[in-house]
Coordinates of C-alpha atoms in Angstrom, one line a residue:
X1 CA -15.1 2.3 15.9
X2 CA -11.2 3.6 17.0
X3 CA -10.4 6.9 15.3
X4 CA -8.0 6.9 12.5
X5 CA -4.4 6.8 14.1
X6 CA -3.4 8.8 11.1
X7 CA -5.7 11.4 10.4
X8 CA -5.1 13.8 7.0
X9 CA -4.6 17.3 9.1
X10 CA -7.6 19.8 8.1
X11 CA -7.5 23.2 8.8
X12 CA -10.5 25.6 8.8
X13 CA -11.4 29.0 8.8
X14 CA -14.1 31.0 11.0
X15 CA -14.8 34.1 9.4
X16 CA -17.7 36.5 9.3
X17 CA -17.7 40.7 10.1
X18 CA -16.2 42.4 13.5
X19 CA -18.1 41.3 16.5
X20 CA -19.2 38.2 15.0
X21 CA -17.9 35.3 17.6
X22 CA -15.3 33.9 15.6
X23 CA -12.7 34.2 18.1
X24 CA -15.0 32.9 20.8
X25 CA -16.0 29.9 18.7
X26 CA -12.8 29.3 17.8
X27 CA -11.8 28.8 21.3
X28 CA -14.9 26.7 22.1
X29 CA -13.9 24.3 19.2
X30 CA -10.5 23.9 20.5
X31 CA -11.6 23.1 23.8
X32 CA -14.3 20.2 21.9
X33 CA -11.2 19.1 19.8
X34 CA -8.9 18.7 23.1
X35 CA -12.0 17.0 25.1
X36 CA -12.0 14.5 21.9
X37 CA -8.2 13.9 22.5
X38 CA -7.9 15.0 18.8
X39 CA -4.5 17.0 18.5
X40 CA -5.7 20.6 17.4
X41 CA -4.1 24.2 17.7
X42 CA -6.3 27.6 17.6
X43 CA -5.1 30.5 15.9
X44 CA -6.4 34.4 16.1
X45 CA -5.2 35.8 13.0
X46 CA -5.7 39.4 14.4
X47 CA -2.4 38.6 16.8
X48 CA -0.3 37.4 13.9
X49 CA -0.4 40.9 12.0
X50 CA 0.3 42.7 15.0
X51 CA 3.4 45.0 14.7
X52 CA 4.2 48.5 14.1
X53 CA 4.7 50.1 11.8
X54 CA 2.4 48.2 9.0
X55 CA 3.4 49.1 5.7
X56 CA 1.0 52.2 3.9
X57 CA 0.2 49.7 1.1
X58 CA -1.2 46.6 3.5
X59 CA -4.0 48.7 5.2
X60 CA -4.4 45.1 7.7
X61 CA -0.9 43.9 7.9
X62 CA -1.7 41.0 6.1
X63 CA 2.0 40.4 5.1
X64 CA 2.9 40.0 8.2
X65 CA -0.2 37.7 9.1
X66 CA 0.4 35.4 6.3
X67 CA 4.7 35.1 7.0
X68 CA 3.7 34.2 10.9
X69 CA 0.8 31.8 9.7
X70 CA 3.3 30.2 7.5
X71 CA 5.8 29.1 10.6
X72 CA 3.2 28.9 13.5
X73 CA 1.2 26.6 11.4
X74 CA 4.0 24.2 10.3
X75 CA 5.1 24.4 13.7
X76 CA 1.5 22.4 14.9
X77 CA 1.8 20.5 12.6
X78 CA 5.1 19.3 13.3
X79 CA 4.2 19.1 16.8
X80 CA 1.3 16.7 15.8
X81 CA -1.7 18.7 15.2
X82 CA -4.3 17.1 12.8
X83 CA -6.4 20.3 13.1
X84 CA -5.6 23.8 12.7
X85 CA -8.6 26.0 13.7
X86 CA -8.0 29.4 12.4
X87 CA -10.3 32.5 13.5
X88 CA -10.0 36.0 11.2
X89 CA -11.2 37.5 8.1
X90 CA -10.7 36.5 4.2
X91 CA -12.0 39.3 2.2
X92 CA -11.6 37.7 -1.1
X93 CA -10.6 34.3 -3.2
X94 CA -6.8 35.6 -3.0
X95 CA -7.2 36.0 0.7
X96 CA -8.4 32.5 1.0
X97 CA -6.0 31.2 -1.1
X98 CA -3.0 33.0 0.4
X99 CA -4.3 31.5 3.9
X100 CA -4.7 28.3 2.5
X101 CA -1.3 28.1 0.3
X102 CA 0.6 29.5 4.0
X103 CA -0.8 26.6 6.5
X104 CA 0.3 24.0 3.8
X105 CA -3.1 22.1 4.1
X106 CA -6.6 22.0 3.1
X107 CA -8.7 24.7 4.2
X108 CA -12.8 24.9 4.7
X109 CA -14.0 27.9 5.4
X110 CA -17.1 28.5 7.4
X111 CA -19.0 32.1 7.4
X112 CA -20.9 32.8 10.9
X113 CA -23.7 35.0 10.3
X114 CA -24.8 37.2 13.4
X115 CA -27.6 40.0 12.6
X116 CA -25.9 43.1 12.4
X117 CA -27.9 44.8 15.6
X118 CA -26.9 42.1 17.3
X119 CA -23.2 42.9 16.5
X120 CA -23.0 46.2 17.3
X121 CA -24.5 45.3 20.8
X122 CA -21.3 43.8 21.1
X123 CA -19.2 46.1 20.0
X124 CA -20.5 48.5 22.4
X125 CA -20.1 46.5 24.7
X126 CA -16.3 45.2 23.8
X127 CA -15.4 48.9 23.5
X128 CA -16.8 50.3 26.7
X129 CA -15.0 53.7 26.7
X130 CA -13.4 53.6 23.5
X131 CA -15.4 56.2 21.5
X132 CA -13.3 56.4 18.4
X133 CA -12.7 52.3 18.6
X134 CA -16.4 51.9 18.6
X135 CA -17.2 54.0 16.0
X136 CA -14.9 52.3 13.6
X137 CA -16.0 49.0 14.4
X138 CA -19.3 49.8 14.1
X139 CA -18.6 51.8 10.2
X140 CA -16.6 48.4 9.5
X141 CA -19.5 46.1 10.8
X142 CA -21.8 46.7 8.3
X143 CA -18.7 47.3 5.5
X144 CA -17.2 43.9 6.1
X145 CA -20.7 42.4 6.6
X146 CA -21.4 43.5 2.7
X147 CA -17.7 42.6 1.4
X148 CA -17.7 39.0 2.7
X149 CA -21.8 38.6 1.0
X150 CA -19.6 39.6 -2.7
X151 CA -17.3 37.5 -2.1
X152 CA -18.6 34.0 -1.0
X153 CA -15.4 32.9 0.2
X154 CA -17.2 30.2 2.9
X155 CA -18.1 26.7 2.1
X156 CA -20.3 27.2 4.3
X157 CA -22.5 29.3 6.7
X158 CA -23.7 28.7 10.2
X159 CA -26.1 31.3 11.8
X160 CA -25.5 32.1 15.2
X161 CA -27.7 34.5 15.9
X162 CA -29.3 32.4 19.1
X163 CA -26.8 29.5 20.0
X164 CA -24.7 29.1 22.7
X165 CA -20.6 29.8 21.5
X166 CA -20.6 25.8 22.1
X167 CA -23.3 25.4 20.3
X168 CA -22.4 26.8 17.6
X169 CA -19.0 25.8 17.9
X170 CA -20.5 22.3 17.8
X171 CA -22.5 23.3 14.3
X172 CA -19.2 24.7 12.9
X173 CA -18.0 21.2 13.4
X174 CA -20.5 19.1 12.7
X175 CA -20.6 21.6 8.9
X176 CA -17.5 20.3 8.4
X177 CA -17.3 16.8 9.2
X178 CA -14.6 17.2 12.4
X179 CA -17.2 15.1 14.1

């Protein structure tokens, strides 16, 4: 069977707490989607809110975030991307929606689910030397981790406790029918 020569572009959403993988799985994914010949683009929402200074009532910059997702994501899909892979952090419906309304397409959402030891291994590790760094991402760890299980923003979860970032970049996919 060919592939549909005009796909509907799709656009989805890794999320999960600080020190989860969605970055990393993100980039695996976009490295599956450009094996597959499918026209993708991978996104870290972390580098689109960051400027200085952030305003005192948008404690994340997500004002920012959101105006940048808005013209980086049309510009892919001008360009010909049929899939916008997105890594970063939706807190709640609104933030979902806001994402959703500003790359102009559909958006799944996947949660990935890492056991919270297991992240701060990793954020001692990704922090090396940076005391106060650490400490904050490991207070925000277990906050996030507790915010996101309220809100039930994903459509779905995938655990990645003990897969490879392929593999689970490979799950993520599979979850939401990019395979």
């Amino acid at each position: 069977m060919l592939p549909d020569p005009h796909p509907v572009p799709r656009a989805l959403l890794i999320t999960g707490t600080v020190g989860v993988g969605k970055t990393s799985v993100a980039e695996a994914m976009g490295a599956l989607l450009t094996n597959a010949k499918i026209p993708s683009a991978v996104m870290d929402l972390d580098w689109l809110r960051q400027s200085w200074p952030t305003p005192a009532a948008d404690r994340f910059n997500v004002g920012m975030l959101l105006r940048n997702l808005r013209c980086v994501a049309g510009n892919y899909l001008d360009a010909g991307a049929t899939r916008l892979v997105l890594a970063g952090v939706a807190e709640s419906r609104a933030d979902r929606d806001n994402y959703e309304e500003a790359v102009g397409i559909d958006l799944s959402v996947c949660r990935l689910r890492v056991h919270l030891p297991t992240v701060h291994q990793r954020l001692a590790h990704r922090h090396g030397d940076d005391h106060d760094g650490l400490r904050w991402h490991l207070n925000r760890s277990g906050e996030l981790d507790r915010i996101l299980d309220h809100a039930k923003v994903e459509d779905f979860t995938i655990d990645a406790n003990d897969n490879s970032i392929t593999a689970t970049a490979m799950a993520v996919m599979r979850a939401a029918n990019w395979l």
